Amino acid sequence: AQRVTQPEKLLSVFKGAPVELKCNYSYSGSPELFWYVQYSRQRLQLLLRHISRESIKGFTADLNKGETSFHLKKPFAQEEDSAMYYCALSKSGNTGKLIFGQGTTLQVKP
Amino acid sequence: DAGVTQSPTHLIKTRGQQVTLRCSPKSGHDTVSWYQQALGQGPQFIFQYYEEEERQRGNFPDRFSGHQFPNYSSELNVNALLLGDSALYLCASSLGGAFYNYGYTFGSGTRLTVV
């Protein structure tokens, strides 16, 4: 079954601390992986995707096919990073559905 | 560019009624997908429209139907509403179906409450 698991509902860290939001997936084949973010009172937006291997707002994510994981990392958290983060996957080259995890709320305390 | 526009923003309906939600995609986008997001859950794919046809569908009953117009805007219809249909309905648009290059652009959603 295709599934995305984000084991933490809430992750609370202090400003300046490292952040790692976990994402594990179950998929037979080669998926494309994404992280989406939703800031307070804003709409869901794409943060990064594994195929572009880019760093956005200091966040990076590496696809580990052996562990079927796509954890989101940032070395030094900022208060403005506080938001809901969703990991999602789709079939490689597929132009249809995204499968989302349940989301992790990141709370960065001052 | 207003991005993806959804209407209405909030809606209250009674069980058994029918509802229509509307979505205008981002300028230049021609593909529209609909998602249902229950409270505390991630969005779940309902279906996608491209070239005025339903191209892909998630695990939703036939009570959920849709339409895409020649101007690429789309409607989501839900018949015989159940209490469990209460959720945030998100519309997402993309270009030419090849979303993996650009990702989706999401609207801010329609909050449907069924009483």
mmCIF file of N, CA and C in Angstrom, chain A residues 2-4 6 9 14 17-18 24 26 31 33 35 43 53 56 58 64 69 82 85 91 95-96 107:
data_model
loop_
_atom_site.group_PDB
_atom_site.id
_atom_site.type_symbol
_atom_site.label_atom_id
_atom_site.label_comp_id
_atom_site.label_asym_id
_atom_site.label_seq_id
_atom_site.Cartn_x
_atom_site.Cartn_y
_atom_site.Cartn_z
ATOM 1 N N GLN A 2 0.400 2.260 -0.680
ATOM 2 C CA GLN A 2 1.139 3.517 -0.712
ATOM 3 C C GLN A 2 0.793 4.311 0.533
ATOM 4 N N ARG A 3 1.789 4.712 1.241
ATOM 5 C CA ARG A 3 1.535 5.401 2.507
ATOM 6 C C ARG A 3 2.681 6.327 2.858
ATOM 7 N N VAL A 4 2.356 7.441 3.494
ATOM 8 C CA VAL A 4 3.347 8.363 4.034
ATOM 9 C C VAL A 4 3.098 8.489 5.536
ATOM 10 N N GLN A 6 4.268 10.339 9.065
ATOM 11 C CA GLN A 6 4.999 11.351 9.818
ATOM 12 C C GLN A 6 4.734 11.038 11.288
ATOM 13 N N LYS A 9 3.339 14.288 15.722
ATOM 14 C CA LYS A 9 2.295 15.288 15.462
ATOM 15 C C LYS A 9 2.825 16.677 15.782
ATOM 16 N N PHE A 14 13.806 24.939 20.490
ATOM 17 C CA PHE A 14 14.163 26.322 20.764
ATOM 18 C C PHE A 14 14.850 26.912 19.549
ATOM 19 N N ALA A 17 18.195 25.796 17.564
ATOM 20 C CA ALA A 17 18.415 24.354 17.681
ATOM 21 C C ALA A 17 18.219 23.678 16.321
ATOM 22 N N PRO A 18 18.847 22.518 16.114
ATOM 23 C CA PRO A 18 18.620 21.806 14.851
ATOM 24 C C PRO A 18 17.224 21.195 14.829
ATOM 25 N N ASN A 24 8.526 8.857 6.638
ATOM 26 C CA ASN A 24 8.794 7.535 6.079
ATOM 27 C C ASN A 24 7.689 7.196 5.099
ATOM 28 N N SER A 26 5.920 4.236 2.205
ATOM 29 C CA SER A 26 5.768 2.878 1.714
ATOM 30 C C SER A 26 5.279 2.984 0.283
ATOM 31 N N PRO A 31 9.138 6.622 -6.186
ATOM 32 C CA PRO A 31 8.253 7.767 -6.004
ATOM 33 C C PRO A 31 9.004 9.092 -6.122
ATOM 34 N N LEU A 33 9.197 12.602 -4.017
ATOM 35 C CA LEU A 33 8.890 13.052 -2.664
ATOM 36 C C LEU A 33 8.907 14.567 -2.573
ATOM 37 N N TRP A 35 8.025 18.084 0.243
ATOM 38 C CA TRP A 35 7.605 18.674 1.512
ATOM 39 C C TRP A 35 6.781 19.917 1.207
ATOM 40 N N ARG A 43 -2.047 29.535 2.837
ATOM 41 C CA ARG A 43 -2.379 28.312 2.119
ATOM 42 C C ARG A 43 -1.196 27.378 2.034
ATOM 43 N N ARG A 53 16.770 18.713 -5.547
ATOM 44 C CA ARG A 53 17.905 18.697 -4.634
ATOM 45 C C ARG A 53 18.317 20.110 -4.199
ATOM 46 N N ILE A 56 15.729 25.237 0.497
ATOM 47 C CA ILE A 56 14.789 26.350 0.563
ATOM 48 C C ILE A 56 14.675 26.802 2.007
ATOM 49 N N GLY A 58 16.784 27.356 4.087
ATOM 50 C CA GLY A 58 17.709 26.633 4.948
ATOM 51 C C GLY A 58 17.348 25.176 5.170
ATOM 52 N N ASN A 64 16.255 8.744 1.091
ATOM 53 C CA ASN A 64 16.989 7.536 1.437
ATOM 54 C C ASN A 64 16.134 6.342 1.031
ATOM 55 N N SER A 69 12.945 6.817 3.539
ATOM 56 C CA SER A 69 12.705 8.019 4.334
ATOM 57 C C SER A 69 13.038 9.265 3.535
ATOM 58 N N SER A 82 7.996 28.189 12.390
ATOM 59 C CA SER A 82 6.833 27.566 13.035
ATOM 60 C C SER A 82 5.693 27.443 12.035
ATOM 61 N N TYR A 85 3.941 21.085 8.654
ATOM 62 C CA TYR A 85 4.723 20.534 7.555
ATOM 63 C C TYR A 85 4.147 19.188 7.126
ATOM 64 N N LYS A 91 3.664 9.000 -7.631
ATOM 65 C CA LYS A 91 4.327 8.059 -8.538
ATOM 66 C C LYS A 91 5.267 8.860 -9.435
ATOM 67 N N THR A 95 1.233 12.363 -13.100
ATOM 68 C CA THR A 95 0.709 13.718 -13.092
ATOM 69 C C THR A 95 -0.578 13.819 -12.292
ATOM 70 N N GLY A 96 -0.787 12.872 -11.442
ATOM 71 C CA GLY A 96 -2.023 12.836 -10.676
ATOM 72 C C GLY A 96 -1.820 13.055 -9.203
ATOM 73 N N GLN A 107 6.975 23.817 16.227
ATOM 74 C CA GLN A 107 6.871 24.991 17.095
ATOM 75 C C GLN A 107 8.285 25.389 17.504
#
